[in-house]
Amino acid sequence: MTDIEIAQQAKMKNISEIAQSIGILDDELELYGKYKAKISDNVLKRLAGKEDGKLVLVTAVNPTPAGEGKTTVSIGLGQAMNKIGKKTVIALREPSLGPVFGIKGGAAGGGYSQVVPMEDINLHFTGDMHAITSANNLMCAILDNHIQQGNALQIDQRNILIKRCLDMNDRALRNIVCSLGGKLNGVPREDHFIITVASEIMAILCLADDLFDLKKRLGNILVAYTYDGEPVYCRDIKADGAMTVLLKDAIKPNLVQTLENTPAIMHGGPFANIAHGCNSVIATKTALKLGDYCVTEAGFGSDLGAEKFLDIKCRFAGLKPSCIVLVSTVRSMKYNGGVAKNELTKENMDALNAGCANLEAHIDNLKKYKVPVVVAINHFYADTNEEIEFVEKICKKKGVDFAVTKCFAQGGEGSIELAHKVAQACEKENHFEYLYDTDMPVYDKIETIAKEIYGADGVDYTKEAKKSIDAFIALGADKMPVCMAKTQYSLSDNPSVLGRPENFRITVSSANLSNGAGFLVCQTGSIMTMPGLSKSPAAYKIDIDENGNTIGLF
């Protein structure tokens, strides 16, 4: 069966029953139908004195066309933890419509490890993405209106930093000219669109402590410069108040459930190759209060999502992971060893041996944070015992725990071994530390990430990037963490270089300041902030059948 067929047969419980199972009171739940709801901020206030549960981060190796199933493993692990008597709440990101209708797909897991209602989650859900899009575009509209209505702040329309957004893959909107058609339609200028999950509003929503912290961060967004080169912030154009009102419901986490009725909180969805790639701080903190364990994930490989989770999100939120799960597959290692996608089902020990270098690099990276690591091999039907045993030996040699998970085919039952290993790892000695200190000079922070996580020999900068970084340092970015925008497909900034690259340098091509989010973004290589649809996008397969049911959604 397809994912959607499995999801449509799910025996869901009323979301109120799911909420009661983890101690949420009736008046702390805002219902969106029978199977999804928003959680009031009163939960965190009421449980402020309660000890947090243990935080389990799920990350992965560099993604390959074969697919690693990180979200599926996160869900399967959460289900398995509850099966072995560990009260667990899952905390995930929300899907973006762009990938849903494009190539990548949704973010609700797969097989028998899914969150439901899958259709709702992958499409409009509770409207968070629309609220973020509206808030972002309100800011842009107010800025252009300020210029039209006399431009009291003397904003230089050639030096506007914010971009409009849309939660869709639409390459035609990447670079546009707006305000055409005469004097009444505004001052013509070059403009751009980005996908909603790449907007700073998304990053801010996911890092804010509460509604009032959200408003403060929105006000701190650097929107433009004046003709004299002075910074203009969102609060200066008086957009922050109305934007906060648009986001007052979106900031509340969403409660859903898995196929096995395990509670799952889904909230926020920043991309990890552009932004910090983690669900909201509020959602994670809520899950930690409601469960003895919180299983959460960070986007793409550990070089992106995990690094940002540990160095940005944990730093801002005061979080400390008890265990890190690193997801890989035999197929991905063979792909990194040079095997073509259509040959991955054949046993190939030489390629597996060569491709293990990528897994080893990610293990080495995560061990630098001094948190116990468990490698989870997401099992596929063609994996042989010899291949699995070989990977297990590699993990033992690296000094990390190892487990095979069959959560796609078997749900929580297929991740029991992994659940036991994770529970044991959470009790081990833990000396979590960040990769770098924020008091380090900005260029040293960038170089530390490039050398320690990517394995680069050093960092080069374009003139434009260096000029931007120096300007942002002058505005106070010297004490901020760094958010690297990089291809997810390689440890380097070249997506075609697989395995464990050596003898290379990273090039920072441009930089921008997410002043409201609180980090400096450095772009490497060619990172697309507004994706386009492929020649045959997933949208072609999505339809309604004669009974009004959705079909083709994975």
PDB file of C-alpha atoms in Angstrom, residues 78-198:
ATOM      1  CA  GLY A  78       8.716   7.498  19.353  1.00  0.00           C
ATOM      2  CA  GLN A  79       6.189   4.709  18.888  1.00  0.00           C
ATOM      3  CA  ALA A  80       8.707   2.101  20.063  1.00  0.00           C
ATOM      4  CA  MET A  81       9.676   4.121  23.140  1.00  0.00           C
ATOM      5  CA  ASN A  82       6.049   4.075  24.263  1.00  0.00           C
ATOM      6  CA  LYS A  83       5.862   0.327  23.562  1.00  0.00           C
ATOM      7  CA  ILE A  84       8.715  -0.306  26.011  1.00  0.00           C
ATOM      8  CA  GLY A  85       7.058   1.827  28.678  1.00  0.00           C
ATOM      9  CA  LYS A  86       8.849   5.137  28.124  1.00  0.00           C
ATOM     10  CA  LYS A  87       6.345   7.996  28.028  1.00  0.00           C
ATOM     11  CA  THR A  88       7.407   9.774  24.841  1.00  0.00           C
ATOM     12  CA  VAL A  89       6.182  12.794  22.873  1.00  0.00           C
ATOM     13  CA  ILE A  90       7.457  13.360  19.328  1.00  0.00           C
ATOM     14  CA  ALA A  91       8.290  16.916  18.163  1.00  0.00           C
ATOM     15  CA  LEU A  92       8.557  17.474  14.403  1.00  0.00           C
ATOM     16  CA  ARG A  93       8.527  20.227  11.787  1.00  0.00           C
ATOM     17  CA  GLU A  94       5.525  20.986   9.607  1.00  0.00           C
ATOM     18  CA  PRO A  95       5.697  20.186   5.883  1.00  0.00           C
ATOM     19  CA  SER A  96       5.990  22.900   3.248  1.00  0.00           C
ATOM     20  CA  LEU A  97       3.665  22.872   0.251  1.00  0.00           C
ATOM     21  CA  GLY A  98       6.628  23.492  -2.064  1.00  0.00           C
ATOM     22  CA  PRO A  99       8.234  20.060  -1.543  1.00  0.00           C
ATOM     23  CA  VAL A 100       4.808  18.383  -1.232  1.00  0.00           C
ATOM     24  CA  PHE A 101       3.953  19.380  -4.799  1.00  0.00           C
ATOM     25  CA  GLY A 102       7.571  19.213  -5.970  1.00  0.00           C
ATOM     26  CA  ILE A 103      10.012  16.321  -5.600  1.00  0.00           C
ATOM     27  CA  LYS A 104      11.044  15.905  -1.961  1.00  0.00           C
ATOM     28  CA  GLY A 105       7.612  14.989  -0.611  1.00  0.00           C
ATOM     29  CA  GLY A 106       5.973  15.731   2.719  1.00  0.00           C
ATOM     30  CA  ALA A 107       7.216  15.512   6.261  1.00  0.00           C
ATOM     31  CA  ALA A 108       4.779  13.114   7.879  1.00  0.00           C
ATOM     32  CA  GLY A 109       6.897   9.942   7.803  1.00  0.00           C
ATOM     33  CA  GLY A 110       6.089   6.860   5.779  1.00  0.00           C
ATOM     34  CA  GLY A 111       4.784   3.307   5.830  1.00  0.00           C
ATOM     35  CA  TYR A 112       3.651   2.319   9.315  1.00  0.00           C
ATOM     36  CA  SER A 113       5.529   5.176  10.974  1.00  0.00           C
ATOM     37  CA  GLN A 114       3.466   8.217  10.052  1.00  0.00           C
ATOM     38  CA  VAL A 115       1.753  11.130  11.756  1.00  0.00           C
ATOM     39  CA  VAL A 116      -1.917  11.597  10.977  1.00  0.00           C
ATOM     40  CA  PRO A 117      -4.175  13.043   9.652  1.00  0.00           C
ATOM     41  CA  MET A 118      -1.546  12.846   6.912  1.00  0.00           C
ATOM     42  CA  GLU A 119      -3.498  14.759   4.257  1.00  0.00           C
ATOM     43  CA  ASP A 120      -4.216  17.695   6.553  1.00  0.00           C
ATOM     44  CA  ILE A 121      -0.649  17.827   7.847  1.00  0.00           C
ATOM     45  CA  ASN A 122       0.899  17.822   4.371  1.00  0.00           C
ATOM     46  CA  LEU A 123      -1.508  20.417   2.998  1.00  0.00           C
ATOM     47  CA  HIS A 124      -3.043  23.368   4.894  1.00  0.00           C
ATOM     48  CA  PHE A 125      -2.855  21.863   8.421  1.00  0.00           C
ATOM     49  CA  THR A 126      -3.828  24.587  10.943  1.00  0.00           C
ATOM     50  CA  GLY A 127      -2.807  27.523   8.742  1.00  0.00           C
ATOM     51  CA  ASP A 128       0.606  28.279  10.280  1.00  0.00           C
ATOM     52  CA  MET A 129       2.368  28.519   6.915  1.00  0.00           C
ATOM     53  CA  HIS A 130      -0.297  30.894   5.606  1.00  0.00           C
ATOM     54  CA  ALA A 131       0.022  33.088   8.697  1.00  0.00           C
ATOM     55  CA  ILE A 132       3.806  33.268   8.321  1.00  0.00           C
ATOM     56  CA  THR A 133       3.444  34.088   4.623  1.00  0.00           C
ATOM     57  CA  SER A 134       0.912  36.831   5.413  1.00  0.00           C
ATOM     58  CA  ALA A 135       3.049  38.364   8.170  1.00  0.00           C
ATOM     59  CA  ASN A 136       6.122  38.424   5.933  1.00  0.00           C
ATOM     60  CA  ASN A 137       4.243  39.980   3.024  1.00  0.00           C
ATOM     61  CA  LEU A 138       2.526  42.531   5.271  1.00  0.00           C
ATOM     62  CA  MET A 139       5.995  43.725   6.303  1.00  0.00           C
ATOM     63  CA  CYS A 140       6.983  44.037   2.630  1.00  0.00           C
ATOM     64  CA  ALA A 141       3.746  45.858   1.763  1.00  0.00           C
ATOM     65  CA  ILE A 142       4.192  48.330   4.624  1.00  0.00           C
ATOM     66  CA  LEU A 143       7.768  49.023   3.556  1.00  0.00           C
ATOM     67  CA  ASP A 144       6.773  49.737  -0.063  1.00  0.00           C
ATOM     68  CA  ASN A 145       3.869  51.850   1.158  1.00  0.00           C
ATOM     69  CA  HIS A 146       6.244  53.861   3.353  1.00  0.00           C
ATOM     70  CA  ILE A 147       8.344  54.650   0.297  1.00  0.00           C
ATOM     71  CA  GLN A 148       5.218  55.569  -1.714  1.00  0.00           C
ATOM     72  CA  GLN A 149       3.826  57.827   1.021  1.00  0.00           C
ATOM     73  CA  GLY A 150       6.794  60.194   1.117  1.00  0.00           C
ATOM     74  CA  ASN A 151       9.618  57.948   2.391  1.00  0.00           C
ATOM     75  CA  ALA A 152      10.149  59.777   5.684  1.00  0.00           C
ATOM     76  CA  LEU A 153      12.928  57.338   6.641  1.00  0.00           C
ATOM     77  CA  GLN A 154      14.755  57.947   3.337  1.00  0.00           C
ATOM     78  CA  ILE A 155      14.856  54.223   2.545  1.00  0.00           C
ATOM     79  CA  ASP A 156      17.066  53.419  -0.420  1.00  0.00           C
ATOM     80  CA  GLN A 157      14.920  51.203  -2.669  1.00  0.00           C
ATOM     81  CA  ARG A 158      18.134  49.818  -4.179  1.00  0.00           C
ATOM     82  CA  ASN A 159      19.134  48.493  -0.760  1.00  0.00           C
ATOM     83  CA  ILE A 160      16.086  46.642   0.534  1.00  0.00           C
ATOM     84  CA  LEU A 161      16.944  43.373   2.279  1.00  0.00           C
ATOM     85  CA  ILE A 162      13.583  41.690   2.890  1.00  0.00           C
ATOM     86  CA  LYS A 163      11.818  39.619   0.236  1.00  0.00           C
ATOM     87  CA  ARG A 164       8.239  38.577  -0.304  1.00  0.00           C
ATOM     88  CA  CYS A 165       7.461  34.883   0.142  1.00  0.00           C
ATOM     89  CA  LEU A 166       5.137  32.123  -0.990  1.00  0.00           C
ATOM     90  CA  ASP A 167       4.817  28.549   0.278  1.00  0.00           C
ATOM     91  CA  MET A 168       5.218  27.116  -3.196  1.00  0.00           C
ATOM     92  CA  ASN A 169       7.970  26.217  -5.652  1.00  0.00           C
ATOM     93  CA  ASP A 170       7.687  29.016  -8.239  1.00  0.00           C
ATOM     94  CA  ARG A 171      10.862  29.934 -10.108  1.00  0.00           C
ATOM     95  CA  ALA A 172       9.066  32.670 -12.074  1.00  0.00           C
ATOM     96  CA  LEU A 173       8.929  34.781  -8.909  1.00  0.00           C
ATOM     97  CA  ARG A 174      12.611  34.550  -7.955  1.00  0.00           C
ATOM     98  CA  ASN A 175      13.502  37.881  -9.558  1.00  0.00           C
ATOM     99  CA  ILE A 176      10.816  40.399 -10.463  1.00  0.00           C
ATOM    100  CA  VAL A 177      10.200  44.108 -10.938  1.00  0.00           C
ATOM    101  CA  CYS A 178       7.321  45.471  -8.863  1.00  0.00           C
ATOM    102  CA  SER A 179       5.262  48.673  -8.679  1.00  0.00           C
ATOM    103  CA  LEU A 180       4.927  49.124 -12.448  1.00  0.00           C
ATOM    104  CA  GLY A 181       2.008  50.996 -14.006  1.00  0.00           C
ATOM    105  CA  GLY A 182       2.498  54.614 -13.030  1.00  0.00           C
ATOM    106  CA  LYS A 183       2.779  56.868 -10.001  1.00  0.00           C
ATOM    107  CA  LEU A 184      -0.279  55.518  -8.164  1.00  0.00           C
ATOM    108  CA  ASN A 185       1.157  51.982  -8.122  1.00  0.00           C
ATOM    109  CA  GLY A 186       4.275  52.754  -6.133  1.00  0.00           C
ATOM    110  CA  VAL A 187       7.971  53.297  -6.806  1.00  0.00           C
ATOM    111  CA  PRO A 188       9.284  50.709  -9.282  1.00  0.00           C
ATOM    112  CA  ARG A 189      12.115  48.560  -7.992  1.00  0.00           C
ATOM    113  CA  GLU A 190      13.662  45.136  -8.278  1.00  0.00           C
ATOM    114  CA  ASP A 191      12.112  42.606  -5.889  1.00  0.00           C
ATOM    115  CA  HIS A 192      12.337  38.897  -5.128  1.00  0.00           C
ATOM    116  CA  PHE A 193      10.294  36.020  -3.718  1.00  0.00           C
ATOM    117  CA  ILE A 194      11.574  33.242  -1.469  1.00  0.00           C
ATOM    118  CA  ILE A 195       9.765  30.134  -0.261  1.00  0.00           C
ATOM    119  CA  THR A 196       8.008  30.710   3.075  1.00  0.00           C
ATOM    120  CA  VAL A 197      10.175  28.244   4.982  1.00  0.00           C
ATOM    121  CA  ALA A 198      13.240  30.296   3.997  1.00  0.00           C
TER     122      ALA A 198
END
